[in-house]
Tab-separated table of C-alpha atoms in Angstrom:
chain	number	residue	atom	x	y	z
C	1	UNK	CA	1.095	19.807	3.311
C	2	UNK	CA	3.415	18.706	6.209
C	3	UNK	CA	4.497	20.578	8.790
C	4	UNK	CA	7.822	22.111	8.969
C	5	UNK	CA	8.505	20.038	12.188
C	6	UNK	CA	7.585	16.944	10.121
C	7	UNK	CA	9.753	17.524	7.173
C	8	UNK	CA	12.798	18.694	9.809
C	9	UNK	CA	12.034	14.474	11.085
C	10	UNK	CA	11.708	13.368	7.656
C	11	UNK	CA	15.168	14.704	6.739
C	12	UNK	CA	16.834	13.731	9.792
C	13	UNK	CA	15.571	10.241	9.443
C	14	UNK	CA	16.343	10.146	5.338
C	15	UNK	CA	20.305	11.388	6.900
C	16	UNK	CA	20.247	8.800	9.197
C	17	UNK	CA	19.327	5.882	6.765
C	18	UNK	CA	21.854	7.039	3.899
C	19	UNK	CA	24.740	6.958	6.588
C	20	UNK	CA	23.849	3.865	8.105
C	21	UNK	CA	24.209	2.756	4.451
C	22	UNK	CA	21.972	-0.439	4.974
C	23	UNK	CA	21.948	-3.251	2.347
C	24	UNK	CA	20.382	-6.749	1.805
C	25	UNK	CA	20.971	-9.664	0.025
C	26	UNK	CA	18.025	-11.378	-1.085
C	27	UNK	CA	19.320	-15.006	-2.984
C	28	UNK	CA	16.892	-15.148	-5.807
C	29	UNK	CA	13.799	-17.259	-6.933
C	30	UNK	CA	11.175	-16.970	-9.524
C	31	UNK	CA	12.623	-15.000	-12.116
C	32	UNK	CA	15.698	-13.968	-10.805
C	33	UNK	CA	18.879	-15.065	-12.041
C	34	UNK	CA	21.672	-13.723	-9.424
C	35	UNK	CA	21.406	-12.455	-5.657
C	36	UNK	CA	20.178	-9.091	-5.583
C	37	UNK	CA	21.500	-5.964	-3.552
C	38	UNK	CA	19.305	-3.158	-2.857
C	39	UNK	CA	20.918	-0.379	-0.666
C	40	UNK	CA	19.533	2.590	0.969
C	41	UNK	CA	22.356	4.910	-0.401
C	42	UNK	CA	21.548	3.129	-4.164
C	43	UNK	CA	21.719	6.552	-5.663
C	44	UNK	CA	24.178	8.594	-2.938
C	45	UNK	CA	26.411	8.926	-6.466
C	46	UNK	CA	24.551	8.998	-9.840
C	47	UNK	CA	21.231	10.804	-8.762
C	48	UNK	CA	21.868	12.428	-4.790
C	49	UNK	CA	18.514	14.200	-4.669
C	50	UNK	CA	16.311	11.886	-5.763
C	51	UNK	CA	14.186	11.551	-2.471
C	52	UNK	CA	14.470	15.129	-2.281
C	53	UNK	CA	12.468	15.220	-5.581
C	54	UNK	CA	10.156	12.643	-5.026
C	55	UNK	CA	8.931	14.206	-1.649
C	56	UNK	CA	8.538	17.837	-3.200
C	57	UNK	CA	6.676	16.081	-5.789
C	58	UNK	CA	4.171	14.780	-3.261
C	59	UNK	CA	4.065	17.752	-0.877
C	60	UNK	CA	3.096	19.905	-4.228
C	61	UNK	CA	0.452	17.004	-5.264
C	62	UNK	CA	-1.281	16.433	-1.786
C	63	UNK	CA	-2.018	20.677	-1.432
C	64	UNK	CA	-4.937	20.078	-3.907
C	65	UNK	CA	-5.419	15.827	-3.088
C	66	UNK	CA	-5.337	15.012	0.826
C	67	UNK	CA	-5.815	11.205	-0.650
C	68	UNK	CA	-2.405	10.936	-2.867
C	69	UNK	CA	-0.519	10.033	0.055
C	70	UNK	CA	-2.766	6.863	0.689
C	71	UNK	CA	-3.429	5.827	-2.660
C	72	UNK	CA	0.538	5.999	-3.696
C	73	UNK	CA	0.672	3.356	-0.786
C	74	UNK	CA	-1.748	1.254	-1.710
C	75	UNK	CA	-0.395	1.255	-5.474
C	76	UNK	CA	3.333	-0.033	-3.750
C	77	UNK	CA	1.088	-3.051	-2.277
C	78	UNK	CA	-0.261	-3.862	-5.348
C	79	UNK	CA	2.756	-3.623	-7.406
C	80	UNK	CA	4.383	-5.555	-5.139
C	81	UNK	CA	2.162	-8.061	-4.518
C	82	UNK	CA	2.380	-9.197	-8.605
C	83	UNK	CA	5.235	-10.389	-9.639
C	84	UNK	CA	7.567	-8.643	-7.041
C	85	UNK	CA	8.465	-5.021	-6.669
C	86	UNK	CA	8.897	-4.443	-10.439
C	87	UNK	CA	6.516	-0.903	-11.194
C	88	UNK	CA	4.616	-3.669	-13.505
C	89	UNK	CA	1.528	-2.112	-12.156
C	90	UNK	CA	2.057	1.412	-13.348
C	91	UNK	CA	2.307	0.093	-17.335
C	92	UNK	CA	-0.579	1.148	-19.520
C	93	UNK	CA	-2.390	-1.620	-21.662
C	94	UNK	CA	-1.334	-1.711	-24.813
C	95	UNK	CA	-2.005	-3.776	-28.289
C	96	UNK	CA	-1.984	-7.606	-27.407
C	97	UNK	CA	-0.852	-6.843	-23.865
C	98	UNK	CA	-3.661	-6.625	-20.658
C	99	UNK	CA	-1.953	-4.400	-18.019
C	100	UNK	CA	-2.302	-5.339	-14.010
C	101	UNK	CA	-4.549	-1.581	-13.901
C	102	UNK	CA	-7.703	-3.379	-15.904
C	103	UNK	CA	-7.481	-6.095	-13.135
C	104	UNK	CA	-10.628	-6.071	-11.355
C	105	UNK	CA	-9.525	-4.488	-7.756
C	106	UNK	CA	-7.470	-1.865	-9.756
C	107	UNK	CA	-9.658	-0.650	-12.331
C	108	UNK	CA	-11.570	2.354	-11.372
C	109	UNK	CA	-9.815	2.589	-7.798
C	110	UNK	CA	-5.924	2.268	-8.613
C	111	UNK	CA	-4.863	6.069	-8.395
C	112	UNK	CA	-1.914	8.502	-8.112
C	113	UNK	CA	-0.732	7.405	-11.655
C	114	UNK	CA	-0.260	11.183	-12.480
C	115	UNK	CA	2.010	12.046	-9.516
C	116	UNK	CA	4.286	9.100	-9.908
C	117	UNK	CA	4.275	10.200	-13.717
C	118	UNK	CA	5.679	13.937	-12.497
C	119	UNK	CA	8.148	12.257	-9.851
C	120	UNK	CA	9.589	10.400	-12.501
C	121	UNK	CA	9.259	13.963	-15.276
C	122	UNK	CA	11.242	15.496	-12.647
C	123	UNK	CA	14.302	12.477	-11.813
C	124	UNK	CA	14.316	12.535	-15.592
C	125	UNK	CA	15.348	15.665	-15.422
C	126	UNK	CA	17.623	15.635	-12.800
C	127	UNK	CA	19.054	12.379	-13.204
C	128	UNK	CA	18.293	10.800	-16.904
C	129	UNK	CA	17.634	7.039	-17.189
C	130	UNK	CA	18.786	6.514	-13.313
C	131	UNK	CA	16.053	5.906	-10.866
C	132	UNK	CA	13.078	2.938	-11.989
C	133	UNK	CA	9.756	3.541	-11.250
C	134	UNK	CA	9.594	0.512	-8.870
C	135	UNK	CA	11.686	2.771	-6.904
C	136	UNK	CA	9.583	5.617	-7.104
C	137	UNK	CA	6.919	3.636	-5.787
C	138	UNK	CA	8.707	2.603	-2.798
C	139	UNK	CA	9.972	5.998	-1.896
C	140	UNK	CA	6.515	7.473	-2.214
C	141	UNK	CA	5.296	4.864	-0.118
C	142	UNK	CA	7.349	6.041	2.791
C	143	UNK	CA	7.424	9.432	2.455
C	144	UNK	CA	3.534	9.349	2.642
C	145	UNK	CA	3.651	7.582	5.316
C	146	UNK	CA	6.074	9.453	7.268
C	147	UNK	CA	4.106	12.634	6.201
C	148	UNK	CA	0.574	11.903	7.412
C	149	UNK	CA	2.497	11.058	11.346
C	150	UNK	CA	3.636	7.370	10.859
C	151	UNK	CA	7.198	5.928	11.110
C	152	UNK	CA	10.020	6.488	8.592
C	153	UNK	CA	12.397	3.155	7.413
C	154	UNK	CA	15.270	3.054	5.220
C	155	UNK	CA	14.156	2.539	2.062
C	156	UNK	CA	16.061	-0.170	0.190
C	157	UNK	CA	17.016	1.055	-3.355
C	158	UNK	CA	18.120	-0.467	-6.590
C	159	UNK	CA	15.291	-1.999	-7.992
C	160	UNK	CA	14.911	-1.908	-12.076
C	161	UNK	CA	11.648	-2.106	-13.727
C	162	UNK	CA	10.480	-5.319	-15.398
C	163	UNK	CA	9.121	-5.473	-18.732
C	164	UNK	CA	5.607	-7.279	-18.033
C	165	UNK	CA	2.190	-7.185	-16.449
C	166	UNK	CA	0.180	-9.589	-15.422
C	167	UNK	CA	-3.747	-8.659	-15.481
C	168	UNK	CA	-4.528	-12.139	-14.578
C	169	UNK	CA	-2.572	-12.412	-11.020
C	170	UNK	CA	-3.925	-9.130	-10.532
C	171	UNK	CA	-7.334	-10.227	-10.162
C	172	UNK	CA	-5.968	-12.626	-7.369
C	173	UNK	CA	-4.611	-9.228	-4.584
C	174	UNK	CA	-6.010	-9.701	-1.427
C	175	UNK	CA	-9.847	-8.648	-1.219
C	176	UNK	CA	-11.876	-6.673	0.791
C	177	UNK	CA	-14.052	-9.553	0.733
C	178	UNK	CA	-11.328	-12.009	1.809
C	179	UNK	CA	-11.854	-14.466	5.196
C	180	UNK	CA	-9.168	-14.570	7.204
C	181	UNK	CA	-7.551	-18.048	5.986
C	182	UNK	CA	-7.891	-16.440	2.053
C	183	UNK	CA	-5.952	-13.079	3.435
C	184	UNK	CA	-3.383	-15.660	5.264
C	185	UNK	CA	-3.089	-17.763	2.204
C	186	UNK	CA	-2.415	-14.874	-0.048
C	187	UNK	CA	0.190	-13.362	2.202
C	188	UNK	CA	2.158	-16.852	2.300
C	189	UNK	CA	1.997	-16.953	-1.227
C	190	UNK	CA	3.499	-13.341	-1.500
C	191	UNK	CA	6.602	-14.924	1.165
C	192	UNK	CA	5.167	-12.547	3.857
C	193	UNK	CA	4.189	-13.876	7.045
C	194	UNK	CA	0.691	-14.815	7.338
C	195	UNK	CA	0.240	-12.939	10.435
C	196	UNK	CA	2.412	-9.987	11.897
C	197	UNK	CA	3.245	-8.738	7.907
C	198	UNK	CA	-1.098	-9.405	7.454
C	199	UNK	CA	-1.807	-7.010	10.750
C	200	UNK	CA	0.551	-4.959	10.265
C	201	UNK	CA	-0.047	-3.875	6.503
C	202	UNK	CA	-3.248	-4.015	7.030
C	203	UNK	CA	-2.828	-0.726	9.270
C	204	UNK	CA	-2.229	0.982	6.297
C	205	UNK	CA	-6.144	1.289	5.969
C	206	UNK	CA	-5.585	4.052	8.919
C	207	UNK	CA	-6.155	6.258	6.876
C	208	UNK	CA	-7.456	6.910	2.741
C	209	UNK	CA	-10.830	6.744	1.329
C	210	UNK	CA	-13.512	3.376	-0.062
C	211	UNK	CA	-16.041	3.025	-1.969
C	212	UNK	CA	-19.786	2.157	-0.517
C	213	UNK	CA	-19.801	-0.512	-3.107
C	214	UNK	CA	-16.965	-2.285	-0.845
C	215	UNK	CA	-19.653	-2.350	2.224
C	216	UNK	CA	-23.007	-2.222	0.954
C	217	UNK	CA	-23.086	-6.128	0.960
C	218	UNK	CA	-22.212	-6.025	4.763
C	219	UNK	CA	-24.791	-3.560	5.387
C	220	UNK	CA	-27.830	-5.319	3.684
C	221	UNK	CA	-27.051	-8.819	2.545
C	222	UNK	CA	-23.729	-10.575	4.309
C	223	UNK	CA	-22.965	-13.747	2.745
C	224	UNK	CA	-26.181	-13.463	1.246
C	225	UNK	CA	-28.566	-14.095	4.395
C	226	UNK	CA	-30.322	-10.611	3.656
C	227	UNK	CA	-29.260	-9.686	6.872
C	228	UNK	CA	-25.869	-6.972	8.578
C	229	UNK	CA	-22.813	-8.784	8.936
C	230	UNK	CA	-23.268	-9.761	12.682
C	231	UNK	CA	-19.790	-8.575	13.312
C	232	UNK	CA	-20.782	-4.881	12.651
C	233	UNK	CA	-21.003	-2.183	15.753
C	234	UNK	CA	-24.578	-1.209	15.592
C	235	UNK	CA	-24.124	2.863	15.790
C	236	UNK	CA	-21.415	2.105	13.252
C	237	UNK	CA	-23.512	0.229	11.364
C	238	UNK	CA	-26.419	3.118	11.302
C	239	UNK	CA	-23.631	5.654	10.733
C	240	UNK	CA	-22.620	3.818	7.134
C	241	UNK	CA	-26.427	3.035	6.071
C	242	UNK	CA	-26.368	6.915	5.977
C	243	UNK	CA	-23.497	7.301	3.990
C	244	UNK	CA	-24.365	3.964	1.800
C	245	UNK	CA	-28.228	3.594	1.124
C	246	UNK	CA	-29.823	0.584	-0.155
C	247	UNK	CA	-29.257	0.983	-3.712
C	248	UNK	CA	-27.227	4.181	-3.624
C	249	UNK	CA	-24.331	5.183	-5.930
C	250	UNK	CA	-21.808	2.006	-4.914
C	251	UNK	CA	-18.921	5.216	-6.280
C	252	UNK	CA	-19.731	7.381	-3.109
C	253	UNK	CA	-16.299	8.043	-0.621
C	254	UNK	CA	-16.244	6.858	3.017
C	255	UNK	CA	-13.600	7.144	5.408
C	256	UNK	CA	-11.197	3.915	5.631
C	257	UNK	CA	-10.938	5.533	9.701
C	258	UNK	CA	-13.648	8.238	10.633
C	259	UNK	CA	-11.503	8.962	13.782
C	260	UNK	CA	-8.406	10.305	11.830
C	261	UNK	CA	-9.553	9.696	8.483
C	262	UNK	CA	-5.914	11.673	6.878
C	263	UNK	CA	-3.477	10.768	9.803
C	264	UNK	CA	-1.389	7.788	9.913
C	265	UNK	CA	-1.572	6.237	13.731
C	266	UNK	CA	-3.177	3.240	15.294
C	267	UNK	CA	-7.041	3.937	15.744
C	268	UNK	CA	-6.976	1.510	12.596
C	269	UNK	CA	-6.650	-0.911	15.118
C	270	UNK	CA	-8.952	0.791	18.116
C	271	UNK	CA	-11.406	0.413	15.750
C	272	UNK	CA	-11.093	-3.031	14.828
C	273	UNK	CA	-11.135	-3.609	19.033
C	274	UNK	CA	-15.073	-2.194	19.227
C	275	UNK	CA	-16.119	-3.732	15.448
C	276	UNK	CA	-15.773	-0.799	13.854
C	277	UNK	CA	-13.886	-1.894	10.631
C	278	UNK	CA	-14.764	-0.544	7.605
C	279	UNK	CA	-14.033	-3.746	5.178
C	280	UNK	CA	-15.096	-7.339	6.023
C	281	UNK	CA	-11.229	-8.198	4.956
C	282	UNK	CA	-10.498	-5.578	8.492
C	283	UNK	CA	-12.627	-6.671	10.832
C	284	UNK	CA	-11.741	-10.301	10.066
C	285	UNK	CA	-8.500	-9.815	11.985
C	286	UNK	CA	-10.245	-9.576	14.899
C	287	UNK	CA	-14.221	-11.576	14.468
C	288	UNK	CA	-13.148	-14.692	12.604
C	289	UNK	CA	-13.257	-17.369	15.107
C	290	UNK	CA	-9.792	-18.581	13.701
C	291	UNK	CA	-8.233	-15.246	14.525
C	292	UNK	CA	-8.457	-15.438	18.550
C	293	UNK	CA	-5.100	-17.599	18.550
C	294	UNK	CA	-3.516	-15.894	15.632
C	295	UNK	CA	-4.246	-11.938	13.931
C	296	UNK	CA	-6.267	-11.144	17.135
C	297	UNK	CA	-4.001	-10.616	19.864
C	298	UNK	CA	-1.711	-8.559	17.732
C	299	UNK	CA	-4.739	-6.477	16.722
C	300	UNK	CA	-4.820	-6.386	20.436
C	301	UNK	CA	-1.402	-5.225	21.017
C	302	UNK	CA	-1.141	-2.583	17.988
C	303	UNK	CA	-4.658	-1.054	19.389
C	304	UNK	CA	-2.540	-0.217	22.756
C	305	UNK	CA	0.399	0.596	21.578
C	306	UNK	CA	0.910	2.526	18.957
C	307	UNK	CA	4.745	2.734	18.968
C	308	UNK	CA	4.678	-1.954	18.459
C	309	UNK	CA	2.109	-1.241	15.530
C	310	UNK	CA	4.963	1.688	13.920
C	311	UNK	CA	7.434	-0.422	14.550
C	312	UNK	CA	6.398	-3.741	12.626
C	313	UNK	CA	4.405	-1.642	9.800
C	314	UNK	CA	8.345	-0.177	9.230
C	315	UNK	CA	9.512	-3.299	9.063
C	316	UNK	CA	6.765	-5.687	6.845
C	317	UNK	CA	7.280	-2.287	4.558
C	318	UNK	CA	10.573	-3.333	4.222
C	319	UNK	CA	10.055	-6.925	3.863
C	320	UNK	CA	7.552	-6.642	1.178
C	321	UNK	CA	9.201	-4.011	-0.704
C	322	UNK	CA	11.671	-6.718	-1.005
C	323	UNK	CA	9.626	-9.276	-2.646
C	324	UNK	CA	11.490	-11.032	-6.023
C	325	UNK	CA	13.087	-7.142	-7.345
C	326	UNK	CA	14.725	-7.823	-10.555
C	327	UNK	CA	17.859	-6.397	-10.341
C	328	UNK	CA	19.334	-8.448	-13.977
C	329	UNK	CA	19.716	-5.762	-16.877
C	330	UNK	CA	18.641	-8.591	-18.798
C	331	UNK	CA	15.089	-8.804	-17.188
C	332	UNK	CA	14.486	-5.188	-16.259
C	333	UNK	CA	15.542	-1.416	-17.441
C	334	UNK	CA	14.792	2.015	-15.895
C	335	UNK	CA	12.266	3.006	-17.462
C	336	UNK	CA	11.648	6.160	-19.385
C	337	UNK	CA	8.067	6.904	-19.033
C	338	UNK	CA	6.543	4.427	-16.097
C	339	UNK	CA	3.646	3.773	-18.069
C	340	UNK	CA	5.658	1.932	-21.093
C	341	UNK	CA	8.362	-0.588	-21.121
C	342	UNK	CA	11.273	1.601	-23.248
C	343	UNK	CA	10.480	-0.341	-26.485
C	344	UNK	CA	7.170	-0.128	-26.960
């Protein structure tokens, strides 16, 4: 639950972004048809409250689940990161139609499904057939955030929900068992840049749970040498043979940061500085020998300064929650229920 001081920031900083009244034009590609506008004060007119709602929603949802406010971040980089900002990975699979959650590095770890459902329950109620649920993902994104002690942005607004999922791109998200150059490919690909975006999103791994299953290789057998990953602090390494036996249940919880394991800061980054990332795709922003002259000294400067790291993770936020949003009625809809497209 936040603090009241946190929610009196939050506020202030929502009041702040509505008046400043920010827009972008984004010229489209892909599938887009027309240049797109997405506005902070999207909804100042047909639904006012909407953040309102959406954070209430949260704050009720993270008194019983201290992980929501991670996981609804992580499932706004993964919707994002398939075919644009478009909610296509909150649709359920259906007859003749494989949905993005079956996808390998969603099934079984995608979560927060539920919550977004009640957001949108409740702006349905409010506000009928007015907010999509690619916006709902990118307002709970920053409100969780904010929440757990990070920065707040001005979220862009006006994004409509497209009518497809894509299992099969999916299965391509970055990895926690990416190198470096497949993390920098994959963030070229997704028009981010293949550095300062890659650091700085990365940070969101500051705080949320993993799996052991998502180490266990690094622990035993890296690259298949039946040896650690060489790259691994020794007490660290110790520390997470504990937690993640030989052979143990791969479904067992680890902290993403077992410094502040619930609070959004920069010891993401501290840690990466003494080899004491959690996932191979983490500590590669600092070990692989490509990353001295390109991820490693921002690693460097994030780790010692946590206002730099707050204020680039504010704005790659931004920049990715502007990838390709369909914006033409013709190719999205708000959605009615965020798990099916309207006429299904």
């Amino acid at each position: 639950m936040a603090s009241s001081s946190s929610s009196r920031v939050y506020q202030l900083g929502v009041k702040a972004a509505l008046l400043a009244a920010v827009c972008l034009v984004l010229h489209g590609g892909g599938s887009m048809t027309a240049a797109a506008e997405l506005c902070a004060d999207y909804y100042d007119d047909t639904c006012p409250d909407a953040i309102s709602i959406v954070q209430g929603v949260l704050e009720e949802a993270h008194q019983s689940d201290p992980r929501i406010f991670a996981s609804l971040i992580r499932l706004h980089f993964h919707d994002c990161f398939v075919q644009g900002c478009d909610g296509s990975v909150l649709l359920d699979t259906f007859d003749g139609f494989e949905s993005e959650k079956d996808a390998r590095p969603n099934n079984g770890s995608a979560r927060g499904f539920p919550v977004v459902d009640a957001a949108k329950a409740a702006l349905e109620d409010a506000c009928p057939g007015v907010v999509s649920c690619a916006d709902i993902l990118a307002i709970a994104a920053e409100i969780s955030v904010e929440l757990s002690g990070g920065p707040g942005w001005s979220v862009l607004l006006g994004r409509l929900d497209g009518r497809t999922s894509s299992k099969a791109d999916a299965e391509n998200l970055p990895g926690p068992f990416d190198g470096l150059p497949v993390l920098r490919a994959k963030f070229r690909n997704a028009t981010l840049d293949d550095t300062t975006d890659l650091v700085a999103l990365s940070g969101g791994h500051t705080f949320g749970r993993v799996q052991c299953q998502f180490v266990t290789a690094r622990l035993y057998n890296f690259s298949g040498t039946n040896q650690p990953d060489p790259t691994l602090n020794p007490a660290y390494r110790a520390f997470l043979s504990q937690r993640c036996p030989r052979n143990g249940d791969g479904s067992s919880l680890n902290d993403l940061d077992p410094t502040t394991p619930d609070t959004f800061d920069n010891n993401y980054y501290t840690n990466l500085e003494v080899n004491r990332g959690f996932l191979q795709s983490d500590q590669e922003l600092k070990s692989d020998p490509g990353a001295s002259t390109t991820t490693a000294p921002i690693v460097d400067r994030f780790a010692s300064s946590q206002d730099a790291f707050f204020r680039s993770f504010a704005q790659s936020m931004i920049k990715m929650g502007n990838i390709r949003p369909v914006t033409d009625p013709s190719l999205g809809e708000v959605r009615t229920q965020c798990a099916f497209v309207n006429d299904s």
